[in-house]
Amino acid sequence: MAEQHIEDVYQKVTHRNPGETEFHQAVREIFDSLVPVFAAHPIYMHENILERMAEPERMVSFRVPWVDDQGHVQVNRGFRVQFNSAAGPYKGGLRFHPTVNASIIKFLGFEQIFKNSLTGQPIGGGKGGSDFDPKGKSNGEIMRFCQSFMNELARHIGPNADVPAGDIGVGSREIGYMFGQYKKIRGGFEAGVLTGKGLEFGGSLGRTEATGYGTVYFMEEMLKENGTSLQGQTVVVSGSGNVSIYAMQKAEELGAQVVACSDSSGYIYDRTGIHIPTVREIKEEQSGRLSEYVARHPDAEYNKNGSDIWCIPCDIALPCATQNEIDETSAKVLVANEVKAVGEGANMPSSLKAIHTFQSNGVLFGPAKAVNAGGVAVSALEMAQNSSRLSWSFEEVDHKLQQIMKTIYENSIRAAETYGRPGDLAAGANIAGFLKVADAMIDQGVI
Ligand code: GLU
């Protein structure tokens, strides 16, 4: 009965959101793992909680006009989905990337509900962004775009309502420009309206590193529980943005050897270990490409086909680039090369079939909602610091992050065990994240 109910709701969701394949994928993945929960607690069925959860509380899309350096008027589309506020103000990043559309924003916003719940922090789920492509844009163009974007977004957000942060294409520079514009519009200093801010105006130490470090803390916990550790392991990390850089750094610090990373044009393979400072330097340059790495490290190889990064033999794979970067074929290659563990630093980087391939071949699999939750968890710590007008030391934030990642692991493994899916962290994370939000919604009436 539970299965039929969940299937019926899934059909309604796909019908109501035609063509939104990424959103359907995220919904399918969560719904499938909730069957044993609904079988054990029919109240969730009677309350029709899933159909409510899969429908955003609110979603806005808006025009973002801006003037480029040539004096031409450009137009982009902005989005904000306010998915669920049962546990706290909507919280989630803003993504600036040409692939952004309603489906991408909704899949990210939907997953954010469960991820944020798992952190144990009082935050709801939301997400936003624009199809604006920051690549090749001047600093002035980025600033004018951010200001125009905030001109509209400002009316929808606030420290107690909705607190955006960064994601792909949005880092501390963009957050700074948006914060400045929000402050001008509101006429007051509301530090807690955005997270990932600069340290001079309410940012938190450790926020920049949090997603990458958290990814590796989770991986270390998962390996430890299975009698091993990162020490001496060969690691492949896709991407070379914020998540990837700090995941590489922490993995190396814990004794692993990171041999490859990538960007949208290709990947580098350095058998002797990636020299992370070089990657950072290249990436900090205006539109620096990873291909430049080989000029400085001639023993390394550069390959133009980015998805082939998963053909490199490794013990541990950390997909930290973007959605669906590991398909079934790549997953099978990783398995054939005897990968031991996969930890998702990006959001939904593995297709449903890829996840199945890992799990059915005994690969330890850490799902994105748990693995990459460190970023938003430290965002919540930034909000706490802003509310109390205090700032904590790096060590304090990092210690709290480690504790949070450990708790997320424990709660996920326990939920999986309780609902008959022992060892299945993907199901466990979904279930643990779901229970808190579902119960909060029921307690608050038909919302
Ligand atoms: N974009 C990040 C995520 O996917 C961080 C969101 C935040 O800090 O609000 O979780």
Tab-separated table of C-alpha atoms and ligand atoms in Angstrom:
chain	number	residue	atom	x	y	z
A	1	MET	CA	0.000	0.000	0.000
A	2	ALA	CA	2.795	2.376	0.948
A	3	GLU	CA	4.506	1.626	-2.327
A	4	GLN	CA	1.355	2.313	-4.344
A	5	HIS	CA	0.727	5.593	-2.513
A	6	ILE	CA	4.282	6.775	-3.162
A	7	GLU	CA	4.043	5.768	-6.822
A	8	ASP	CA	0.737	7.672	-7.181
A	9	VAL	CA	2.260	10.817	-5.701
A	10	TYR	CA	5.312	10.449	-7.942
A	11	GLN	CA	3.037	10.262	-11.004
A	12	LYS	CA	1.229	13.427	-9.872
A	13	VAL	CA	4.536	15.234	-9.363
A	14	THR	CA	5.838	14.330	-12.827
A	15	HIS	CA	2.512	15.331	-14.380
A	16	ARG	CA	2.524	18.656	-12.558
A	17	ASN	CA	6.131	19.423	-13.512
A	18	PRO	CA	6.409	18.237	-17.128
A	19	GLY	CA	9.849	17.876	-18.669
A	20	GLU	CA	11.719	18.692	-15.461
A	21	THR	CA	13.951	15.635	-15.576
A	22	GLU	CA	16.444	16.604	-12.870
A	23	PHE	CA	13.613	17.438	-10.483
A	24	HIS	CA	11.926	14.106	-11.253
A	25	GLN	CA	15.236	12.302	-10.615
A	26	ALA	CA	15.708	13.928	-7.198
A	27	VAL	CA	12.089	13.183	-6.225
A	28	ARG	CA	12.323	9.556	-7.406
A	29	GLU	CA	15.492	8.970	-5.415
A	30	ILE	CA	13.982	10.249	-2.181
A	31	PHE	CA	10.549	8.702	-2.660
A	32	ASP	CA	12.010	5.225	-3.268
A	33	SER	CA	13.828	5.234	0.034
A	34	LEU	CA	10.714	6.253	1.979
A	35	VAL	CA	8.648	3.115	1.259
A	36	PRO	CA	9.572	1.363	4.545
A	37	VAL	CA	8.884	4.582	6.501
A	38	PHE	CA	5.387	4.891	5.038
A	39	ALA	CA	4.735	1.204	5.612
A	40	ALA	CA	5.655	1.615	9.295
A	41	HIS	CA	3.857	4.953	9.841
A	42	PRO	CA	0.669	5.279	7.757
A	43	ILE	CA	0.120	8.759	9.250
A	44	TYR	CA	2.467	10.186	6.605
A	45	MET	CA	0.181	8.750	3.970
A	46	HIS	CA	-2.992	10.049	5.646
A	47	GLU	CA	-1.425	13.470	5.969
A	48	ASN	CA	-0.478	13.363	2.247
A	49	ILE	CA	2.875	14.658	3.384
A	50	LEU	CA	4.808	13.742	0.235
A	51	GLU	CA	2.608	15.627	-2.177
A	52	ARG	CA	2.861	18.656	0.099
A	53	MET	CA	6.637	18.357	0.354
A	54	ALA	CA	7.151	18.029	-3.393
A	55	GLU	CA	5.212	21.236	-4.062
A	56	PRO	CA	7.317	24.319	-3.231
A	57	GLU	CA	5.762	26.754	-0.783
A	58	ARG	CA	6.627	29.423	-3.333
A	59	MET	CA	8.726	29.885	-6.465
A	60	VAL	CA	9.569	33.147	-8.197
A	61	SER	CA	11.231	33.758	-11.519
A	62	PHE	CA	12.182	37.228	-12.613
A	63	ARG	CA	13.879	39.362	-15.251
A	64	VAL	CA	17.478	40.408	-14.583
A	65	PRO	CA	18.473	43.188	-16.996
A	66	TRP	CA	22.057	44.503	-16.912
A	67	VAL	CA	24.460	46.499	-19.069
A	68	ASP	CA	27.616	44.819	-20.383
A	69	ASP	CA	30.985	46.512	-20.923
A	70	GLN	CA	30.068	47.355	-24.517
A	71	GLY	CA	27.007	49.250	-23.341
A	72	HIS	CA	24.559	46.578	-24.553
A	73	VAL	CA	21.562	45.631	-22.452
A	74	GLN	CA	21.569	41.927	-21.555
A	75	VAL	CA	18.711	39.953	-20.035
A	76	ASN	CA	18.898	36.869	-17.816
A	77	ARG	CA	16.339	34.969	-15.804
A	78	GLY	CA	16.554	34.815	-12.018
A	79	PHE	CA	14.935	32.182	-9.760
A	80	ARG	CA	14.281	31.550	-6.104
A	81	VAL	CA	12.428	28.498	-4.877
A	82	GLN	CA	11.252	28.642	-1.271
A	83	PHE	CA	10.600	24.974	-0.831
A	84	ASN	CA	10.029	24.284	2.828
A	85	SER	CA	10.103	26.438	5.971
A	86	ALA	CA	8.842	23.903	8.526
A	87	ALA	CA	12.179	23.734	10.358
A	88	GLY	CA	13.422	27.309	9.907
A	89	PRO	CA	13.926	30.086	7.347
A	90	TYR	CA	14.473	28.898	3.775
A	91	LYS	CA	18.179	28.286	3.298
A	92	GLY	CA	20.214	27.384	0.249
A	93	GLY	CA	22.624	28.704	-2.304
A	94	LEU	CA	22.384	30.713	-5.504
A	95	ARG	CA	23.818	29.164	-8.667
A	96	PHE	CA	24.927	31.274	-11.636
A	97	HIS	CA	25.437	28.958	-14.597
A	98	PRO	CA	24.038	28.807	-18.135
A	99	THR	CA	22.371	25.435	-17.427
A	100	VAL	CA	20.168	26.896	-14.682
A	101	ASN	CA	16.434	26.486	-15.297
A	102	ALA	CA	13.326	25.681	-13.231
A	103	SER	CA	14.135	21.949	-13.119
A	104	ILE	CA	17.674	22.461	-11.840
A	105	ILE	CA	16.574	24.955	-9.197
A	106	LYS	CA	13.762	22.680	-8.043
A	107	PHE	CA	15.922	19.564	-7.791
A	108	LEU	CA	18.466	21.538	-5.773
A	109	GLY	CA	15.796	23.132	-3.583
A	110	PHE	CA	14.058	19.819	-2.953
A	111	GLU	CA	17.290	18.087	-1.917
A	112	GLN	CA	18.196	21.069	0.241
A	113	ILE	CA	15.175	20.406	2.494
A	114	PHE	CA	16.519	16.998	3.517
A	115	LYS	CA	20.173	18.028	3.614
A	116	ASN	CA	19.435	21.003	5.840
A	117	SER	CA	17.298	18.878	8.120
A	118	LEU	CA	20.163	16.379	8.463
A	119	THR	CA	22.545	19.081	9.680
A	120	GLY	CA	20.442	19.349	12.850
A	121	GLN	CA	20.408	23.135	12.421
A	122	PRO	CA	17.143	25.149	12.404
A	123	ILE	CA	16.946	25.832	8.667
A	124	GLY	CA	14.359	25.139	5.974
A	125	GLY	CA	15.105	24.466	2.308
A	126	GLY	CA	15.430	26.797	-0.670
A	127	LYS	CA	17.602	27.473	-3.691
A	128	GLY	CA	18.002	30.059	-6.412
A	129	GLY	CA	20.146	31.359	-9.178
A	130	SER	CA	20.260	32.470	-12.754
A	131	ASP	CA	21.197	31.291	-16.243
A	132	PHE	CA	23.841	34.061	-16.239
A	133	ASP	CA	27.259	32.739	-17.303
A	134	PRO	CA	30.025	34.329	-15.198
A	135	LYS	CA	32.732	32.830	-17.425
A	136	GLY	CA	34.679	35.549	-19.236
A	137	LYS	CA	32.741	38.407	-17.594
A	138	SER	CA	34.600	41.418	-16.224
A	139	ASN	CA	34.472	42.356	-12.563
A	140	GLY	CA	32.250	45.331	-13.461
A	141	GLU	CA	29.817	43.109	-15.348
A	142	ILE	CA	29.643	40.665	-12.434
A	143	MET	CA	28.902	43.541	-10.036
A	144	ARG	CA	26.187	45.067	-12.227
A	145	PHE	CA	24.588	41.664	-12.700
A	146	CYS	CA	24.622	40.940	-8.942
A	147	GLN	CA	23.101	44.349	-8.183
A	148	SER	CA	20.305	43.883	-10.714
A	149	PHE	CA	19.655	40.341	-9.437
A	150	MET	CA	19.364	41.641	-5.876
A	151	ASN	CA	17.090	44.520	-6.914
A	152	GLU	CA	14.381	41.896	-7.374
A	153	LEU	CA	15.490	39.193	-4.925
A	154	ALA	CA	15.588	41.623	-1.977
A	155	ARG	CA	11.796	41.717	-1.637
A	156	HIS	CA	11.693	37.934	-1.147
A	157	ILE	CA	14.477	37.368	1.408
A	158	GLY	CA	15.439	38.390	4.963
A	159	PRO	CA	17.360	37.008	7.962
A	160	ASN	CA	14.215	35.359	9.362
A	161	ALA	CA	12.583	34.538	6.031
A	162	ASP	CA	15.068	33.276	3.478
A	163	VAL	CA	18.869	33.280	3.635
A	164	PRO	CA	20.684	32.628	0.341
A	165	ALA	CA	24.383	31.772	-0.013
A	166	GLY	CA	26.756	30.706	-2.785
A	167	ASP	CA	26.815	27.694	-5.085
A	168	ILE	CA	28.391	27.156	-8.529
A	169	GLY	CA	29.427	30.558	-9.949
A	170	VAL	CA	28.689	32.420	-6.709
A	171	GLY	CA	31.503	32.946	-4.214
A	172	SER	CA	32.384	35.598	-1.668
A	173	ARG	CA	32.847	38.321	-4.322
A	174	GLU	CA	29.296	37.856	-5.626
A	175	ILE	CA	27.865	37.550	-2.108
A	176	GLY	CA	29.621	40.840	-1.257
A	177	TYR	CA	28.073	42.671	-4.221
A	178	MET	CA	24.632	41.260	-3.432
A	179	PHE	CA	24.964	42.104	0.260
A	180	GLY	CA	25.941	45.684	-0.578
A	181	GLN	CA	22.900	46.089	-2.806
A	182	TYR	CA	20.534	44.503	-0.265
A	183	LYS	CA	21.807	46.874	2.420
A	184	LYS	CA	21.202	49.869	0.160
A	185	ILE	CA	17.649	48.740	-0.614
A	186	ARG	CA	16.745	47.966	3.016
A	187	GLY	CA	18.540	50.905	4.593
A	188	GLY	CA	19.864	48.813	7.486
A	189	PHE	CA	22.599	46.315	8.239
A	190	GLU	CA	20.975	42.879	8.370
A	191	ALA	CA	24.052	40.662	8.600
A	192	GLY	CA	22.103	37.396	8.614
A	193	VAL	CA	20.404	37.854	5.231
A	194	LEU	CA	23.162	36.088	3.265
A	195	THR	CA	25.874	33.641	4.290
A	196	GLY	CA	29.323	33.122	2.852
A	197	LYS	CA	30.015	36.812	3.439
A	198	GLY	CA	33.473	38.381	3.676
A	199	LEU	CA	35.057	38.236	7.119
A	200	GLU	CA	34.962	42.049	7.403
A	201	PHE	CA	31.164	42.177	7.401
A	202	GLY	CA	29.810	39.179	9.258
A	203	GLY	CA	31.268	36.183	7.425
A	204	SER	CA	32.325	33.122	9.390
A	205	LEU	CA	35.804	31.703	9.569
A	206	GLY	CA	35.768	28.229	8.084
A	207	ARG	CA	32.788	28.782	5.773
A	208	THR	CA	34.933	28.801	2.617
A	209	GLU	CA	36.496	25.468	3.513
A	210	ALA	CA	33.364	23.897	5.013
A	211	THR	CA	31.861	21.938	2.092
A	212	GLY	CA	35.173	20.407	0.988
A	213	TYR	CA	36.419	19.737	4.503
A	214	GLY	CA	33.028	18.338	5.522
A	215	THR	CA	33.067	15.996	2.525
A	216	VAL	CA	36.368	14.533	3.657
A	217	TYR	CA	35.367	14.412	7.342
A	218	PHE	CA	32.341	12.373	6.312
A	219	MET	CA	34.472	10.092	4.146
A	220	GLU	CA	36.948	9.565	6.979
A	221	GLU	CA	34.106	8.667	9.339
A	222	MET	CA	32.632	6.213	6.833
A	223	LEU	CA	36.020	4.588	6.238
A	224	LYS	CA	36.764	4.435	9.964
A	225	GLU	CA	33.501	2.609	10.621
A	226	ASN	CA	34.577	0.109	7.964
A	227	GLY	CA	37.996	-0.462	9.485
A	228	THR	CA	40.112	1.734	7.257
A	229	SER	CA	41.048	5.397	6.697
A	230	LEU	CA	42.197	7.870	4.057
A	231	GLN	CA	45.846	7.256	4.880
A	232	GLY	CA	47.677	6.021	1.792
A	233	GLN	CA	44.591	5.919	-0.453
A	234	THR	CA	44.561	7.156	-4.032
A	235	VAL	CA	41.840	9.743	-4.544
A	236	VAL	CA	40.247	11.279	-7.646
A	237	VAL	CA	38.333	14.513	-7.113
A	238	SER	CA	36.340	16.021	-9.972
A	239	GLY	CA	35.921	19.779	-10.293
A	240	SER	CA	38.366	22.472	-9.254
A	241	GLY	CA	36.044	24.977	-7.616
A	242	ASN	CA	35.552	25.727	-3.949
A	243	VAL	CA	34.287	22.262	-2.917
A	244	SER	CA	36.950	20.397	-4.868
A	245	ILE	CA	39.917	22.515	-3.746
A	246	TYR	CA	39.217	22.109	-0.033
A	247	ALA	CA	38.296	18.433	-0.396
A	248	MET	CA	41.673	17.861	-2.066
A	249	GLN	CA	43.457	19.833	0.604
A	250	LYS	CA	41.883	17.974	3.527
A	251	ALA	CA	42.270	14.559	1.859
A	252	GLU	CA	45.964	15.236	1.376
A	253	GLU	CA	46.265	16.467	4.968
A	254	LEU	CA	44.800	13.151	6.142
A	255	GLY	CA	47.418	11.185	4.234
A	256	ALA	CA	45.702	10.442	0.918
A	257	GLN	CA	47.228	11.044	-2.480
A	258	VAL	CA	44.995	13.081	-4.796
A	259	VAL	CA	45.953	12.272	-8.384
A	260	ALA	CA	43.357	14.039	-10.529
A	261	CYS	CA	40.905	16.927	-10.725
A	262	SER	CA	38.961	18.602	-13.546
A	263	ASP	CA	37.190	21.651	-14.917
A	264	SER	CA	34.571	22.059	-17.630
A	265	SER	CA	37.230	21.742	-20.354
A	266	GLY	CA	39.080	18.621	-19.188
A	267	TYR	CA	41.023	16.959	-16.397
A	268	ILE	CA	44.590	16.702	-15.143
A	269	TYR	CA	46.209	13.478	-13.947
A	270	ASP	CA	49.336	13.800	-11.855
A	271	ARG	CA	50.543	10.419	-10.588
A	272	THR	CA	52.887	12.050	-8.098
A	273	GLY	CA	49.979	13.894	-6.474
A	274	ILE	CA	48.204	17.053	-7.600
A	275	HIS	CA	50.037	20.204	-6.518
A	276	ILE	CA	47.018	21.950	-5.019
A	277	PRO	CA	48.547	25.459	-4.715
A	278	THR	CA	49.076	25.445	-8.506
A	279	VAL	CA	45.428	24.530	-9.101
A	280	ARG	CA	44.354	27.322	-6.764
A	281	GLU	CA	46.562	29.870	-8.482
A	282	ILE	CA	45.262	28.915	-11.918
A	283	LYS	CA	41.645	28.982	-10.786
A	284	GLU	CA	41.986	32.316	-9.061
A	285	GLU	CA	43.104	33.909	-12.335
A	286	GLN	CA	40.338	35.365	-14.523
A	287	SER	CA	39.001	32.317	-16.426
A	288	GLY	CA	42.189	30.302	-15.820
A	289	ARG	CA	42.002	26.802	-17.332
A	290	LEU	CA	43.450	23.635	-15.802
A	291	SER	CA	45.273	22.895	-19.058
A	292	GLU	CA	47.860	25.439	-17.839
A	293	TYR	CA	48.824	23.022	-15.044
A	294	VAL	CA	50.923	20.814	-17.343
A	295	ALA	CA	53.127	23.740	-18.355
A	296	ARG	CA	54.186	24.009	-14.711
A	297	HIS	CA	54.180	20.270	-13.955
A	298	PRO	CA	55.374	18.566	-17.159
A	299	ASP	CA	54.957	15.033	-15.758
A	300	ALA	CA	51.218	15.527	-15.427
A	301	GLU	CA	48.781	14.652	-18.214
A	302	TYR	CA	45.952	16.805	-19.485
A	303	ASN	CA	42.921	15.236	-21.146
A	304	LYS	CA	40.171	17.173	-22.873
A	305	ASN	CA	37.414	14.699	-22.110
A	306	GLY	CA	36.440	15.616	-18.563
A	307	SER	CA	34.158	12.630	-17.925
A	308	ASP	CA	37.079	10.248	-18.593
A	309	ILE	CA	38.424	11.307	-15.199
A	310	TRP	CA	36.489	8.327	-13.814
A	311	CYS	CA	38.670	5.944	-15.866
A	312	ILE	CA	41.633	6.742	-13.625
A	313	PRO	CA	42.123	3.897	-11.140
A	314	CYS	CA	41.485	5.086	-7.576
A	315	ASP	CA	40.499	3.836	-4.144
A	316	ILE	CA	38.222	6.780	-3.454
A	317	ALA	CA	36.195	8.926	-5.833
A	318	LEU	CA	34.897	12.329	-4.783
A	319	PRO	CA	32.630	13.808	-7.462
A	320	CYS	CA	32.710	17.530	-6.603
A	321	ALA	CA	31.746	19.111	-9.937
A	322	THR	CA	28.057	18.979	-10.854
A	323	GLN	CA	24.850	16.949	-11.303
A	324	ASN	CA	24.924	13.643	-13.200
A	325	GLU	CA	28.664	13.738	-13.794
A	326	ILE	CA	28.838	9.984	-13.063
A	327	ASP	CA	26.587	7.923	-15.298
A	328	GLU	CA	26.171	4.153	-15.227
A	329	THR	CA	29.087	3.612	-17.629
A	330	SER	CA	31.503	5.661	-15.502
A	331	ALA	CA	30.264	3.898	-12.367
A	332	LYS	CA	30.963	0.517	-13.967
A	333	VAL	CA	34.493	1.608	-14.881
A	334	LEU	CA	35.100	2.773	-11.305
A	335	VAL	CA	33.851	-0.579	-10.005
A	336	ALA	CA	36.022	-2.488	-12.493
A	337	ASN	CA	38.988	-0.470	-11.206
A	338	GLU	CA	38.061	-1.546	-7.677
A	339	VAL	CA	37.029	1.770	-6.191
A	340	LYS	CA	36.371	1.283	-2.465
A	341	ALA	CA	34.313	4.359	-1.643
A	342	VAL	CA	32.464	7.196	-3.353
A	343	GLY	CA	31.530	10.447	-1.596
A	344	GLU	CA	29.349	13.010	-3.329
A	345	GLY	CA	30.737	16.517	-2.763
A	346	ALA	CA	28.530	17.966	-5.530
A	347	ASN	CA	24.728	17.888	-5.567
A	348	MET	CA	23.304	14.754	-7.278
A	349	PRO	CA	26.536	13.932	-9.148
A	350	SER	CA	25.594	10.256	-9.641
A	351	SER	CA	22.699	9.132	-11.811
A	352	LEU	CA	20.198	6.700	-10.243
A	353	LYS	CA	21.757	3.818	-12.179
A	354	ALA	CA	25.248	4.853	-11.078
A	355	ILE	CA	24.172	4.769	-7.416
A	356	HIS	CA	22.675	1.328	-7.958
A	357	THR	CA	25.921	0.146	-9.601
A	358	PHE	CA	27.973	1.259	-6.594
A	359	GLN	CA	25.623	-0.199	-4.020
A	360	SER	CA	25.135	-3.544	-5.733
A	361	ASN	CA	28.909	-3.982	-6.017
A	362	GLY	CA	29.670	-3.344	-2.377
A	363	VAL	CA	31.219	0.119	-2.880
A	364	LEU	CA	30.795	2.350	0.192
A	365	PHE	CA	28.521	5.129	-1.008
A	366	GLY	CA	28.148	8.505	0.740
A	367	PRO	CA	25.180	10.459	-0.711
A	368	ALA	CA	25.360	14.196	-1.420
A	369	LYS	CA	22.719	15.228	1.111
A	370	ALA	CA	24.905	13.867	3.885
A	371	VAL	CA	28.395	14.239	2.443
A	372	ASN	CA	28.232	17.857	1.286
A	373	ALA	CA	26.034	19.155	4.125
A	374	GLY	CA	29.037	20.757	5.828
A	375	GLY	CA	28.730	23.905	3.718
A	376	VAL	CA	25.190	24.734	4.648
A	377	ALA	CA	25.814	23.583	8.240
A	378	VAL	CA	28.527	26.208	8.635
A	379	SER	CA	26.222	28.720	6.944
A	380	ALA	CA	23.807	28.052	9.804
A	381	LEU	CA	26.691	28.648	12.232
A	382	GLU	CA	27.336	31.940	10.422
A	383	MET	CA	23.679	32.872	11.009
A	384	ALA	CA	24.056	32.011	14.696
A	385	GLN	CA	27.137	34.244	14.963
A	386	ASN	CA	25.320	37.056	13.150
A	387	SER	CA	22.336	36.826	15.520
A	388	SER	CA	24.571	37.024	18.567
A	389	ARG	CA	26.924	39.630	17.022
A	390	LEU	CA	29.886	37.409	17.806
A	391	SER	CA	32.521	35.713	15.711
A	392	TRP	CA	34.009	32.374	16.583
A	393	SER	CA	37.566	31.187	15.942
A	394	PHE	CA	38.406	28.936	13.010
A	395	GLU	CA	39.115	26.082	15.425
A	396	GLU	CA	35.719	26.437	17.068
A	397	VAL	CA	33.864	26.392	13.747
A	398	ASP	CA	35.969	23.515	12.400
A	399	HIS	CA	35.395	21.488	15.556
A	400	LYS	CA	31.641	22.026	15.309
A	401	LEU	CA	31.762	21.032	11.630
A	402	GLN	CA	33.536	17.773	12.492
A	403	GLN	CA	30.934	17.003	15.135
A	404	ILE	CA	28.083	17.764	12.739
A	405	MET	CA	29.517	15.481	10.027
A	406	LYS	CA	29.951	12.670	12.528
A	407	THR	CA	26.376	13.072	13.753
A	408	ILE	CA	25.051	13.100	10.183
A	409	TYR	CA	26.864	9.826	9.546
A	410	GLU	CA	25.532	8.251	12.732
A	411	ASN	CA	21.947	9.420	12.172
A	412	SER	CA	21.967	8.204	8.574
A	413	ILE	CA	23.374	4.786	9.398
A	414	ARG	CA	20.924	4.398	12.288
A	415	ALA	CA	17.901	5.365	10.178
A	416	ALA	CA	18.967	2.898	7.479
A	417	GLU	CA	19.252	0.144	10.082
A	418	THR	CA	15.892	0.970	11.707
A	419	TYR	CA	14.038	0.859	8.400
A	420	GLY	CA	15.536	-2.373	7.106
A	421	ARG	CA	18.216	-0.998	4.786
A	422	PRO	CA	21.383	-1.659	6.841
A	423	GLY	CA	24.476	0.113	5.498
A	424	ASP	CA	22.478	2.042	2.871
A	425	LEU	CA	23.548	5.603	3.691
A	426	ALA	CA	21.587	7.063	0.786
A	427	ALA	CA	18.329	5.675	2.142
A	428	GLY	CA	19.335	6.482	5.725
A	429	ALA	CA	20.123	10.125	4.935
A	430	ASN	CA	16.827	10.545	3.094
A	431	ILE	CA	14.855	8.928	5.907
A	432	ALA	CA	16.536	10.835	8.742
A	433	GLY	CA	16.174	14.115	6.842
A	434	PHE	CA	12.549	13.380	6.002
A	435	LEU	CA	11.348	12.406	9.487
A	436	LYS	CA	12.247	15.716	11.136
A	437	VAL	CA	10.632	17.853	8.441
A	438	ALA	CA	7.540	15.650	8.123
A	439	ASP	CA	6.920	15.724	11.875
A	440	ALA	CA	7.448	19.500	12.003
A	441	MET	CA	4.912	19.933	9.206
A	442	ILE	CA	2.331	17.720	10.882
A	443	ASP	CA	2.755	19.568	14.194
A	444	GLN	CA	2.134	22.870	12.395
A	445	GLY	CA	-1.192	21.812	10.862
A	446	VAL	CA	-2.046	21.547	7.186
A	447	ILE	CA	0.719	23.739	5.814
B	1	GLU	N1	25.140	25.721	-2.032
B	1	GLU	C1	25.484	24.979	-0.868
B	1	GLU	C2	24.663	23.711	-0.815
B	1	GLU	O1	24.369	23.136	-1.854
B	1	GLU	C3	25.441	25.821	0.400
B	1	GLU	C4	24.132	26.454	0.715
B	1	GLU	C5	24.156	27.425	1.900
B	1	GLU	O2	25.210	27.603	2.505
B	1	GLU	O3	23.095	27.976	2.183
B	1	GLU	O4	24.311	23.189	0.196
